[in-house]
Short mmCIF file of C-alpha atoms in Angstrom, two decimals:
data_model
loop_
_atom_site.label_atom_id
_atom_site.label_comp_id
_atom_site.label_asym_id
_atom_site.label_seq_id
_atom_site.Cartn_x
_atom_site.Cartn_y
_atom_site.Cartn_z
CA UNK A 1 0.00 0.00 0.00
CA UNK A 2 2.80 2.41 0.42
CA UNK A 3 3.73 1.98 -3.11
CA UNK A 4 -0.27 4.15 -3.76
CA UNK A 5 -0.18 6.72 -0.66
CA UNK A 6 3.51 7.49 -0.49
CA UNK A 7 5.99 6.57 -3.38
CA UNK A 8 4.09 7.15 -6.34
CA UNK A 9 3.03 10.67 -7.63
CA UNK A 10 -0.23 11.87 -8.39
CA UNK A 11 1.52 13.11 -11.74
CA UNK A 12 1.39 9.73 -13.24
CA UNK A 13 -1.28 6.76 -13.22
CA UNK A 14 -0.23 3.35 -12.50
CA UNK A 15 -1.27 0.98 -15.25
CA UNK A 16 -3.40 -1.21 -12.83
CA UNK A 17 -4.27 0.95 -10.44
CA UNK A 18 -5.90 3.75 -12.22
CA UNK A 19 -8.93 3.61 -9.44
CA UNK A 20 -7.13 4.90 -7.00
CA UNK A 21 -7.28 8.04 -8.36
CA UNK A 22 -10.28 10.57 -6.45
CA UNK A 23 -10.53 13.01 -8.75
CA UNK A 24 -8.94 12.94 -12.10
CA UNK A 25 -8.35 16.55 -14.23
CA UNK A 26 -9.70 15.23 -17.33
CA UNK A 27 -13.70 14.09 -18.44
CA UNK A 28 -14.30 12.13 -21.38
CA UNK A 29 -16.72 13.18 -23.70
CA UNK A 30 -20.43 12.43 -23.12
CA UNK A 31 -21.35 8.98 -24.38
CA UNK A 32 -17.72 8.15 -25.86
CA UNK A 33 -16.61 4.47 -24.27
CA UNK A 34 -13.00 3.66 -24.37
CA UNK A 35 -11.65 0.64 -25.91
CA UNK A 36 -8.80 0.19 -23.13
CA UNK A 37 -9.14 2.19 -19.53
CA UNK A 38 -6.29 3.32 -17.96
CA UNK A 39 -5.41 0.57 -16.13
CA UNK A 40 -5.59 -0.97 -18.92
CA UNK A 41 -8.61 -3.15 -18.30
CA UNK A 42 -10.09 -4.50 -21.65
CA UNK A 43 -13.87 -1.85 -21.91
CA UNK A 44 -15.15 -4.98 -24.21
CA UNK A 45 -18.11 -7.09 -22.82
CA UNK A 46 -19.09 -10.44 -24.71
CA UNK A 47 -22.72 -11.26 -25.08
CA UNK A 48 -24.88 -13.84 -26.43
CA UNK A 49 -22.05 -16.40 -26.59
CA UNK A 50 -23.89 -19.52 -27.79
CA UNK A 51 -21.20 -22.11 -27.60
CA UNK A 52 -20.37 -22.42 -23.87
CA UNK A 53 -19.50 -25.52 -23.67
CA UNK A 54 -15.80 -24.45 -25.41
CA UNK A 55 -14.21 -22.68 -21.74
CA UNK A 56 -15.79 -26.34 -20.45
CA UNK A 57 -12.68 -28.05 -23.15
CA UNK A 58 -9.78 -25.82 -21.59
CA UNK A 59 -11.16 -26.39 -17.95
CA UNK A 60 -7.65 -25.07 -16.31
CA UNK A 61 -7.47 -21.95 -18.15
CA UNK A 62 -11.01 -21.07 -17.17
CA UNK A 63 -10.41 -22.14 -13.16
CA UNK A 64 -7.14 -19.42 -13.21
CA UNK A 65 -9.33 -17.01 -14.90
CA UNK A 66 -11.97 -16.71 -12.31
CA UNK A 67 -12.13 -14.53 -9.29
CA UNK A 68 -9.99 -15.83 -6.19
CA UNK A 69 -13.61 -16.48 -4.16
CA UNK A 70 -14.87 -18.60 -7.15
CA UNK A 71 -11.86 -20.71 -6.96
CA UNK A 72 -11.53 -21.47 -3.15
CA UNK A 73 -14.97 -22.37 -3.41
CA UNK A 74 -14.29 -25.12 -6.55
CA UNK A 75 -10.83 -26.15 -4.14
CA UNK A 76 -12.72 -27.25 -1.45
CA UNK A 77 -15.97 -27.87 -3.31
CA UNK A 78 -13.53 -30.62 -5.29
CA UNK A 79 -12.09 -32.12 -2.30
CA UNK A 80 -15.23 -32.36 -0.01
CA UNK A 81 -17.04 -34.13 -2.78
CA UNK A 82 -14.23 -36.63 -3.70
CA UNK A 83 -14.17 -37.62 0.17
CA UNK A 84 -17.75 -37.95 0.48
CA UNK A 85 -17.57 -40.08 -2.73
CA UNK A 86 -15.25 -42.31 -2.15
CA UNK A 87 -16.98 -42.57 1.64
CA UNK A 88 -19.98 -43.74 0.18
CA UNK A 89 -18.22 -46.51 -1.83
CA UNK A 90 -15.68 -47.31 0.82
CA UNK A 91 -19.05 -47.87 3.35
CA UNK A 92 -20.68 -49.97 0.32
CA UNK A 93 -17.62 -52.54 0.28
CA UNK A 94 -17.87 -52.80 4.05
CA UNK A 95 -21.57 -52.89 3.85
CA UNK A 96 -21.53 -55.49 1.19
CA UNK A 97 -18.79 -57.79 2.88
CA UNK A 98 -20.69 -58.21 6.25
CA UNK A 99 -17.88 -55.64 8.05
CA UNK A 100 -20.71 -53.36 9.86
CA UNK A 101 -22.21 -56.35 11.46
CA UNK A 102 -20.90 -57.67 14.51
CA UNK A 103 -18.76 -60.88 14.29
CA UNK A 104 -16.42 -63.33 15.87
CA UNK A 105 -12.53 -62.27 16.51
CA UNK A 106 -11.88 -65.07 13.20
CA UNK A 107 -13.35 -62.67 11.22
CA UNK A 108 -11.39 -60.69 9.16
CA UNK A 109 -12.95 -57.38 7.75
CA UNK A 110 -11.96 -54.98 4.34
CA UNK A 111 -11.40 -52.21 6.39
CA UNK A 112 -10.85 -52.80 9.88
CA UNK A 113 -13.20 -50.42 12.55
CA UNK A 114 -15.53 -49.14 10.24
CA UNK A 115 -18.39 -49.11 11.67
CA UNK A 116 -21.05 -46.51 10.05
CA UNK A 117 -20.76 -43.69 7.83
CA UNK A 118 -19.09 -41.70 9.72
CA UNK A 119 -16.11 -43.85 9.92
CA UNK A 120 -16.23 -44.36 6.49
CA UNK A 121 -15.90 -40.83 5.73
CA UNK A 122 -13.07 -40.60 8.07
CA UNK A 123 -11.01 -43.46 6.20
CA UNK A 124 -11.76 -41.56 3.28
CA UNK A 125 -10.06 -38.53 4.14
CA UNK A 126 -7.10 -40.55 5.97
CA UNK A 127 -6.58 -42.15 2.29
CA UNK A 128 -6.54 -38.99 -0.11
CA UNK A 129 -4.60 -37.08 2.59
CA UNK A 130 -2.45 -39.74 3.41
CA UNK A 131 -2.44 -39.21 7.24
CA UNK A 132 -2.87 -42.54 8.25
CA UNK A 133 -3.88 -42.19 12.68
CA UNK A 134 -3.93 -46.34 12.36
CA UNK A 135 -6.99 -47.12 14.23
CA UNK A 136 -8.55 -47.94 9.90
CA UNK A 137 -6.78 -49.83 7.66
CA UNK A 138 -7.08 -52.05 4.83
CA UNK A 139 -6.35 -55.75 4.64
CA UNK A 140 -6.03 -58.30 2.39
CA UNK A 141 -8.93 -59.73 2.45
CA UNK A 142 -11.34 -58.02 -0.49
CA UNK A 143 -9.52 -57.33 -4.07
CA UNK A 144 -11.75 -54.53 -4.85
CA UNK A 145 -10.94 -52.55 -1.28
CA UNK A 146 -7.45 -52.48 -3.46
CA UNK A 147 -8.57 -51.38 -6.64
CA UNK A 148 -10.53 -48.71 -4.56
CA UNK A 149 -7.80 -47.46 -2.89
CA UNK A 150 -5.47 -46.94 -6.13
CA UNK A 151 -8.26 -45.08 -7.79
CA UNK A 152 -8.57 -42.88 -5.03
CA UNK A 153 -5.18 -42.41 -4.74
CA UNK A 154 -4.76 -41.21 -8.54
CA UNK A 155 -7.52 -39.06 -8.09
CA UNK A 156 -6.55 -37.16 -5.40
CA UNK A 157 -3.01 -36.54 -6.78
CA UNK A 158 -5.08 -34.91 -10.03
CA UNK A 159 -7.25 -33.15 -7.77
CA UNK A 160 -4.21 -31.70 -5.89
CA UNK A 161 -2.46 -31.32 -9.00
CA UNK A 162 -4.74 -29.24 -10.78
CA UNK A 163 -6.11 -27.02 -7.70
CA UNK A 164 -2.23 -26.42 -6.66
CA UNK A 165 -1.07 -25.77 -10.49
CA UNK A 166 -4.12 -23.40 -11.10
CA UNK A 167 -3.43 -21.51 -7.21
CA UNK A 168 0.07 -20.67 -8.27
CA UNK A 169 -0.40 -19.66 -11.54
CA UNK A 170 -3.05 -17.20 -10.21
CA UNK A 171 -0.26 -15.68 -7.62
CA UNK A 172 2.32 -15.96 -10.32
CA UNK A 173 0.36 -13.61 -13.05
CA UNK A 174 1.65 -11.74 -15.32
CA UNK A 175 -0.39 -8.67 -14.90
CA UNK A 176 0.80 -8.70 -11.18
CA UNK A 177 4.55 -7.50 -12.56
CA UNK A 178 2.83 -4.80 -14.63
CA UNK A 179 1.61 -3.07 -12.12
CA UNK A 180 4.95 -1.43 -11.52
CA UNK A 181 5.43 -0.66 -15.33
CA UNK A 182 3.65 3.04 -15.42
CA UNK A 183 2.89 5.45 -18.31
CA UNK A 184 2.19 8.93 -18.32
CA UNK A 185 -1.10 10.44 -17.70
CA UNK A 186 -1.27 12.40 -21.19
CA UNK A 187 0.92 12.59 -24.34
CA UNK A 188 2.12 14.87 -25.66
CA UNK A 189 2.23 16.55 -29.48
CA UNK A 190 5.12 18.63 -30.05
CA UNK A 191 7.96 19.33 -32.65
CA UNK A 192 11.38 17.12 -32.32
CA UNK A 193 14.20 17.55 -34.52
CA UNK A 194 12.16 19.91 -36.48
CA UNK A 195 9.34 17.26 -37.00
CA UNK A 196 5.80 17.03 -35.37
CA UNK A 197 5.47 14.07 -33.02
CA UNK A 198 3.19 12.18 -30.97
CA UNK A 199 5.31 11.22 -27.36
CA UNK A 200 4.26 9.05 -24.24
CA UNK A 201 7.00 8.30 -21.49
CA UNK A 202 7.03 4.86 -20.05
CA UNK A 203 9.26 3.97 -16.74
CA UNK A 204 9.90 0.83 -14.67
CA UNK A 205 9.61 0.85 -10.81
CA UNK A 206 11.73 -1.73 -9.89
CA UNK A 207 15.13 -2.73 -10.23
CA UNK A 208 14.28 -6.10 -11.77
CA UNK A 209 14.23 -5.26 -15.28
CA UNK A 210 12.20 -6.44 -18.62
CA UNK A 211 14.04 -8.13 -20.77
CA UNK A 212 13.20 -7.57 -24.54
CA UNK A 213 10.75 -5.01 -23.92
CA UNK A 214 9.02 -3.61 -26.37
CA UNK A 215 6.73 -0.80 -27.15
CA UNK A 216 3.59 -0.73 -29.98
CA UNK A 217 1.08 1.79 -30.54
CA UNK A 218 -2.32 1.69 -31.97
CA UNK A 219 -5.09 4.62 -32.94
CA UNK A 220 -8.64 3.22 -32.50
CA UNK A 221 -11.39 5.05 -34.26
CA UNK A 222 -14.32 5.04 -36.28
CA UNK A 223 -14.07 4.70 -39.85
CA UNK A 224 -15.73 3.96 -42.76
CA UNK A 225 -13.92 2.25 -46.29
CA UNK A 226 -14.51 3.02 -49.96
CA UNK A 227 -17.59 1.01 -50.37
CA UNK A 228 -19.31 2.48 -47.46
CA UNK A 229 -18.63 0.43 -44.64
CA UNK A 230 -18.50 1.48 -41.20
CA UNK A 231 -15.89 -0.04 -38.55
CA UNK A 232 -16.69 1.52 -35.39
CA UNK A 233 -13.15 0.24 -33.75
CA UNK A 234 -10.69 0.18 -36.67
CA UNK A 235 -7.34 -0.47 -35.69
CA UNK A 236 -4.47 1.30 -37.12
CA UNK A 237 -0.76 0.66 -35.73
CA UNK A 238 1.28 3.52 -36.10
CA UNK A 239 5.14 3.80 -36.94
CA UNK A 240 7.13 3.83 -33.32
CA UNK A 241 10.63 6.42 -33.21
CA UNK A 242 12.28 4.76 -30.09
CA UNK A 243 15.19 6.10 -28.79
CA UNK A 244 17.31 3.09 -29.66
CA UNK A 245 16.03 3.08 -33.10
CA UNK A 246 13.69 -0.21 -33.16
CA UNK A 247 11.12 -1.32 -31.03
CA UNK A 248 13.20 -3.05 -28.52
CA UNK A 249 13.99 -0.66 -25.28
CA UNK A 250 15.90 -0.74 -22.38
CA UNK A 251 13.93 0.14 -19.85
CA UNK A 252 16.06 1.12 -17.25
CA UNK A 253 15.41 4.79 -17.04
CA UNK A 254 12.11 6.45 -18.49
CA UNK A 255 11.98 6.95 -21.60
CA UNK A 256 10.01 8.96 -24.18
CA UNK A 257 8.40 7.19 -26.70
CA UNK A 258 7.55 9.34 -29.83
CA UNK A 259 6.17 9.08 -33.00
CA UNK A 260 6.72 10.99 -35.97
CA UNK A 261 3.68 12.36 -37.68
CA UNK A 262 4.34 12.07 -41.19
CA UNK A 263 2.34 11.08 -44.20
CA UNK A 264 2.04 7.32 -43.22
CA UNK A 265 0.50 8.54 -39.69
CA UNK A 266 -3.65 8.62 -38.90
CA UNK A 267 -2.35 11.19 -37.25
CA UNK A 268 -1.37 13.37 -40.00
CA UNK A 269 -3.99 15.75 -40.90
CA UNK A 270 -4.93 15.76 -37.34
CA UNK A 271 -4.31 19.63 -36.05
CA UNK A 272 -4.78 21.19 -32.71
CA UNK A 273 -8.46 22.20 -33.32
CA UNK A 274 -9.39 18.97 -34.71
CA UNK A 275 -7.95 17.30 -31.70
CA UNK A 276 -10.12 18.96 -29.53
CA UNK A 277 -13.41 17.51 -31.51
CA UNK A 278 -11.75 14.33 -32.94
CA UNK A 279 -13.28 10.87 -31.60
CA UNK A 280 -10.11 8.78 -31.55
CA UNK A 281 -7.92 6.42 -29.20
CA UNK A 282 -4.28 6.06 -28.93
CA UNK A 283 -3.46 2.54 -27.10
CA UNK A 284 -0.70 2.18 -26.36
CA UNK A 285 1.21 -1.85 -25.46
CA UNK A 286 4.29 -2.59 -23.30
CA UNK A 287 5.44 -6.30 -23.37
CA UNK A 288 8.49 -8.03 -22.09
CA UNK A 289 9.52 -10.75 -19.97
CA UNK A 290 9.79 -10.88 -16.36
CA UNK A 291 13.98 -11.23 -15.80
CA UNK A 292 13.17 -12.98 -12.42
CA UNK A 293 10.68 -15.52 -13.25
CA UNK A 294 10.55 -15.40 -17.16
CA UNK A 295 6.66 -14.94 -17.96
CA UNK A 296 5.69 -12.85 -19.94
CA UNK A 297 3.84 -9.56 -19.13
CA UNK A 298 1.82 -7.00 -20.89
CA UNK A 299 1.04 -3.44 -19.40
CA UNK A 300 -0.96 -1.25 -21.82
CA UNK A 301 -3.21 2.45 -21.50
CA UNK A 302 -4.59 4.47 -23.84
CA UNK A 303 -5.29 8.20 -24.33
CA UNK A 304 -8.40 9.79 -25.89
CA UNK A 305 -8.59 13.23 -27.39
CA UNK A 306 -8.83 15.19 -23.66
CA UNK A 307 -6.00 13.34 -22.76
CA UNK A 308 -3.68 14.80 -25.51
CA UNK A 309 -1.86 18.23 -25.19
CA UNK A 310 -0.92 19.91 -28.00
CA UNK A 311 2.25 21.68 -27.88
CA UNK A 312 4.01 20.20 -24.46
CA UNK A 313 6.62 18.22 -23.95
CA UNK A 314 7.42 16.20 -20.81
CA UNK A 315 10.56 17.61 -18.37
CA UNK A 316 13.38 15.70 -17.80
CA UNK A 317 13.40 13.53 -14.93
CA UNK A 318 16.81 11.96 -14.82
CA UNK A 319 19.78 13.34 -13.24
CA UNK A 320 23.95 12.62 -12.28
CA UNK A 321 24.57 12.96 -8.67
CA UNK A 322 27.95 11.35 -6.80
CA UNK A 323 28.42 9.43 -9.92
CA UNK A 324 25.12 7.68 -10.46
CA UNK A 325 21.91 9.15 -12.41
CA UNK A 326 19.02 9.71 -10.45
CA UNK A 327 15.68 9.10 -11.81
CA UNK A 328 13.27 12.15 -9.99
CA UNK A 329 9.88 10.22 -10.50
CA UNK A 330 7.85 13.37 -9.30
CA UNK A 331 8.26 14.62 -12.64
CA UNK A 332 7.37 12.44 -14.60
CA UNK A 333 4.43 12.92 -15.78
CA UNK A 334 5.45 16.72 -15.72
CA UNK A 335 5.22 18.64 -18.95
CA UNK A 336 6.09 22.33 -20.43
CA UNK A 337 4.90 24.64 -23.06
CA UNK A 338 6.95 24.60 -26.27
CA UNK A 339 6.21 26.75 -29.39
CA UNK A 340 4.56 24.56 -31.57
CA UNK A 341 2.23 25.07 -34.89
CA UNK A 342 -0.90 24.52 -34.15
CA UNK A 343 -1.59 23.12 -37.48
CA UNK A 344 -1.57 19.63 -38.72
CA UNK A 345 0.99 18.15 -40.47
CA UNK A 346 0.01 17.85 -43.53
CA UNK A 347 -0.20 21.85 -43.80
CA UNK A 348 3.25 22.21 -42.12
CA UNK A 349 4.62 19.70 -45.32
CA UNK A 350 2.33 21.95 -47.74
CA UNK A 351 4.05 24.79 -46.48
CA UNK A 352 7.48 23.63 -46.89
CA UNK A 353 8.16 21.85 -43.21
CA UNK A 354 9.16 23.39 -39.65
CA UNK A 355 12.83 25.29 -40.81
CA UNK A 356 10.65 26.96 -43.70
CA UNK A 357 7.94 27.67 -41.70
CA UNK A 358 10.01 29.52 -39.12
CA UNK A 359 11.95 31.38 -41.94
CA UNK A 360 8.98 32.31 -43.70
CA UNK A 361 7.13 34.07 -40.86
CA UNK A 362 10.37 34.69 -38.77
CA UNK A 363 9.25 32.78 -35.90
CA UNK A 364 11.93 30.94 -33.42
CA UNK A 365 11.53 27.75 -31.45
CA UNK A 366 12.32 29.88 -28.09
CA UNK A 367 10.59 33.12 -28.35
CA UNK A 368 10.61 32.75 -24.43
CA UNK A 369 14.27 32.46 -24.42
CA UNK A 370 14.88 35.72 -26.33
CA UNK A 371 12.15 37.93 -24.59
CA UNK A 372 13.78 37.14 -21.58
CA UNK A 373 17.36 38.27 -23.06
CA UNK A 374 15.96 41.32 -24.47
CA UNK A 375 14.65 41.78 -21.25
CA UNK A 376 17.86 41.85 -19.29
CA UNK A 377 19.99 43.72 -21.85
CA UNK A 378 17.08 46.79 -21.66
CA UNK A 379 17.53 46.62 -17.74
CA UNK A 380 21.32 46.70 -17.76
CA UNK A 381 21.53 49.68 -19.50
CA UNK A 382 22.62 52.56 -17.81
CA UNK A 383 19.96 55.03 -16.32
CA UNK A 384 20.75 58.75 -18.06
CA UNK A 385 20.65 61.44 -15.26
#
C-alpha cells in the first residue's frame, strides 16, 4: 500500500491501479466508451455467446481465470465431494462384505473399525490425505478394497495437482509485474528535430528489469472504407521512433516514446483544433519478460482526445549525482509549453516543413528564451541622469 499513498506521484497513473485516483483533471466526452481504460482493463463485454461448452474443453485456463472467491470455493468444493464419494463406496464394500455387522474375533474385515458412515468418511479422508492415525486400515482380504484405494489415490493426486497448479499460476500472473510498469497520464504533441510528433513516457519501478521489452502503438477510431462500410473500432498501428532506433527498449530509465507524424501517420492531418473535436484512441502496449521468473507480461493504457496536449513536452526527470543518475519520478508525468504550430501536419509539409515555416514568418523555437534576453539587456543599460 505504500507503493499508492507514499511513493508514487499523483503526476502519473499506475497501469493497474488507475482507481485509486479521487478526482482525475480530465472528463471524457459524453457517451464516448474507451476501448482500453487506464489501467488498462479491456472496456469490451461479450454477449450472447452460444457455444459455452468451449471454456468447459480448456477447464484449467477457465479455473485461473476466475475470481480468487470462485476458486476457493471449486478447491474445497472438489475435495469435499471426492471424500464424500469415495466414503460412500468405501461404506458400500464394508456394507456389502458383512464388516458393519458384529462378528467373531476369526473374522477378518476390508477395512478394519468401520463401523457406520461416519467412519467411512473418516477413512476416506485418511486415504486422499495420506495421514494414516492407524486405528482404519485395509487388509487383504477383499480385491476390490485395493482397486478402490489406487483409484482414489490417482484421483486425489489430479485433484491436488490441478487445484495447486491453477493456485500458483493465479499468484504468479503476469499482470501482477505490470503493475509497476507506469505510463504517463497524457501525451504529448510537439515538434522534435524539427518534425511534429506524438510522445508518451514509459518507466519501470523496480530494479528487476524487462528483458526484450518492447513498445507498440495503436489509434482506435471510427471509420468507414470506400464502399461504405463502417468499422466503429478500426485499428491502425502507427510507426514507433524509439530512442534506440527499433522497437526493442531498455527500460532502465524512463523513456520517451515518440512518434513521428508524417504522411504514413492517422495522425497526420490531425491539427490542434481537430484534436479537440476528434473521436479517436491512442493505445498504447508494453510487453516483455519478467527477468526474475521469465513470464511474460503486458502493461498497456490508452489516451483519448482530452488526454492529448498539444504543444508540451514532458521535463526531464533523470539526473547525475555522486556518480550515479538519479531518476526524480515526481516529474514524470510533468510537462512544459513549447512553441509549436498549431496546425496539422500535412499543412506544415504543404508549407514547406518546420525550418521553412520559421523562416517564412520569422518565428523561433524559443521566443521565451529571447524575450527574456531582451529583457535583461534593456535593464542593464545605464539610467541617463
Amino acid at each position: 500500500m505504500l507503493s499508492r499513498k507514499g511513493l508514487i506521484p499523483d503526476d502519473y497513473l499506475l497501469t493497474r491501479l488507475a482507481e485509486d485516483v479521487q478526482q482525475p483533471k480530465f472528463k471524457a466526452k459524453s457517451g464516448k466508451a474507451r476501448f482500453i481504460a487506464k489501467n488498462g482493463a479491456c472496456n469490451v463485454a461479450h454477449t450472447n455467446i452460444r457455444e459455452q461448452g468451449r471454456f468447459l474443453q480448456d477447464v484449467f485456463t477457465t479455473l485461473v481465470d476466475l475470481k480468487w472467491l470462485h476458486t476457493l470455493i471449486i478447491f474445497t468444493m472438489s475435495f469435499l465431494c471426492s471424500w464424500l464419494l469415495f466414503g460412500m463406496i468405501w461404506w458400500l464394500v464394508a456394507f456389502a462384505h458383512g464388516d458393519l455387522d458384529q462378528r467373531g474375533d476369526d473374522f477378518v474385515p476390508c477395512v478394519t473399525d468401520i463401523h457406520s458412515f461416519s467412519s467411512a468418511f473418516l477413512f476416506s479422508i485418511e486415504v486422499q490425505v495420506t495421514i494414516g492415525f492407524g486405528g482404519r486400515m485395509i487388509t487383504e482380504e477383499c480385491v476390490s478394497a485395493i482397486i478402490i484405494l489406487i483409484m482414489q489415490n490417482i484421483v486425489g493426486l489430479v485433484i491436488n495437482a490441478i487445484m495447486l497448479g491453477c493456485i500458483f499460476m493465479k499468484t504468479a500472473q503476469a499482470h501482477r509485474r505490470a503493475e509497476t510498469l507506469i505510463f504517463s497520464k497524457h501525451a504529448v504533441i510537439s515538434v522534435r528535430n524539427n518534425k511534429l510528433c506524438f510522445m508518451v513516457r514509459i518507466g519501470d519501478l523496480r530494479k528487476s528489469m524487462i528483458i526484450s521489452a518492447t513498445v507498440r502503438m495503436q489509434v482506435v477510431r471510427k471509420t468507414t472504407s470506400k464502399e461504405g462500410e463502417v468499422v466503429p473500432l478500426d485499428q491502425i498501428d502507427i510507426h514507433m521512433d524509439n530512442p534506440v532506433g527499433t522497437n526493442g527498449i531498455f527500460l532502465v530509465s524512463p523513456l520517451i516514446i515518440s512518434h513521428i507524424i508524417d504522411k504514413d501517420s492517422p495522425l497526420y492531418e490531425l491539427s490542434a483544433a481537430d484534436l479537440l473535436h476528434n473521436d479517436l484512441e491512442v493505445i498504447v502496449v508494453l510487453e516483455g519478460v519478467v527477468e526474475t521468473t521469465g513470464i511474460t507480461t503486458q502493461a498497456r493504457t490508452s489516451y483519448v482526445s482530452e488526454e492529448i496536449l498539444w504543444g508540451q513536452r514532458f521535463v526531464p526527470t533523470v539526473s547525475e549525482e555522486d556518480g550515479k543518475y538519479a531518476v526524480d519520478y515526481s516529474k514524470f508525468g510533468v510537462v512544459m509549453k513549447v512553441p509549436t504550430p498549431s496546425c496539422s501536419a500535412k499543412e506544415l509539409d504543404q508549407a514547406g516543413g518546420i525550418a521553412h515555416l520559421k523562416l517564412s514568418e520569422g518565428v523561433t523555437l524559443r521566443p521565451s528564451v529571447r524575450k527574456r534576453r531582451q529583457t535583461v539587456i534593456r535593464r542593464s543599460k545605464p539610467v541617463d541622469s
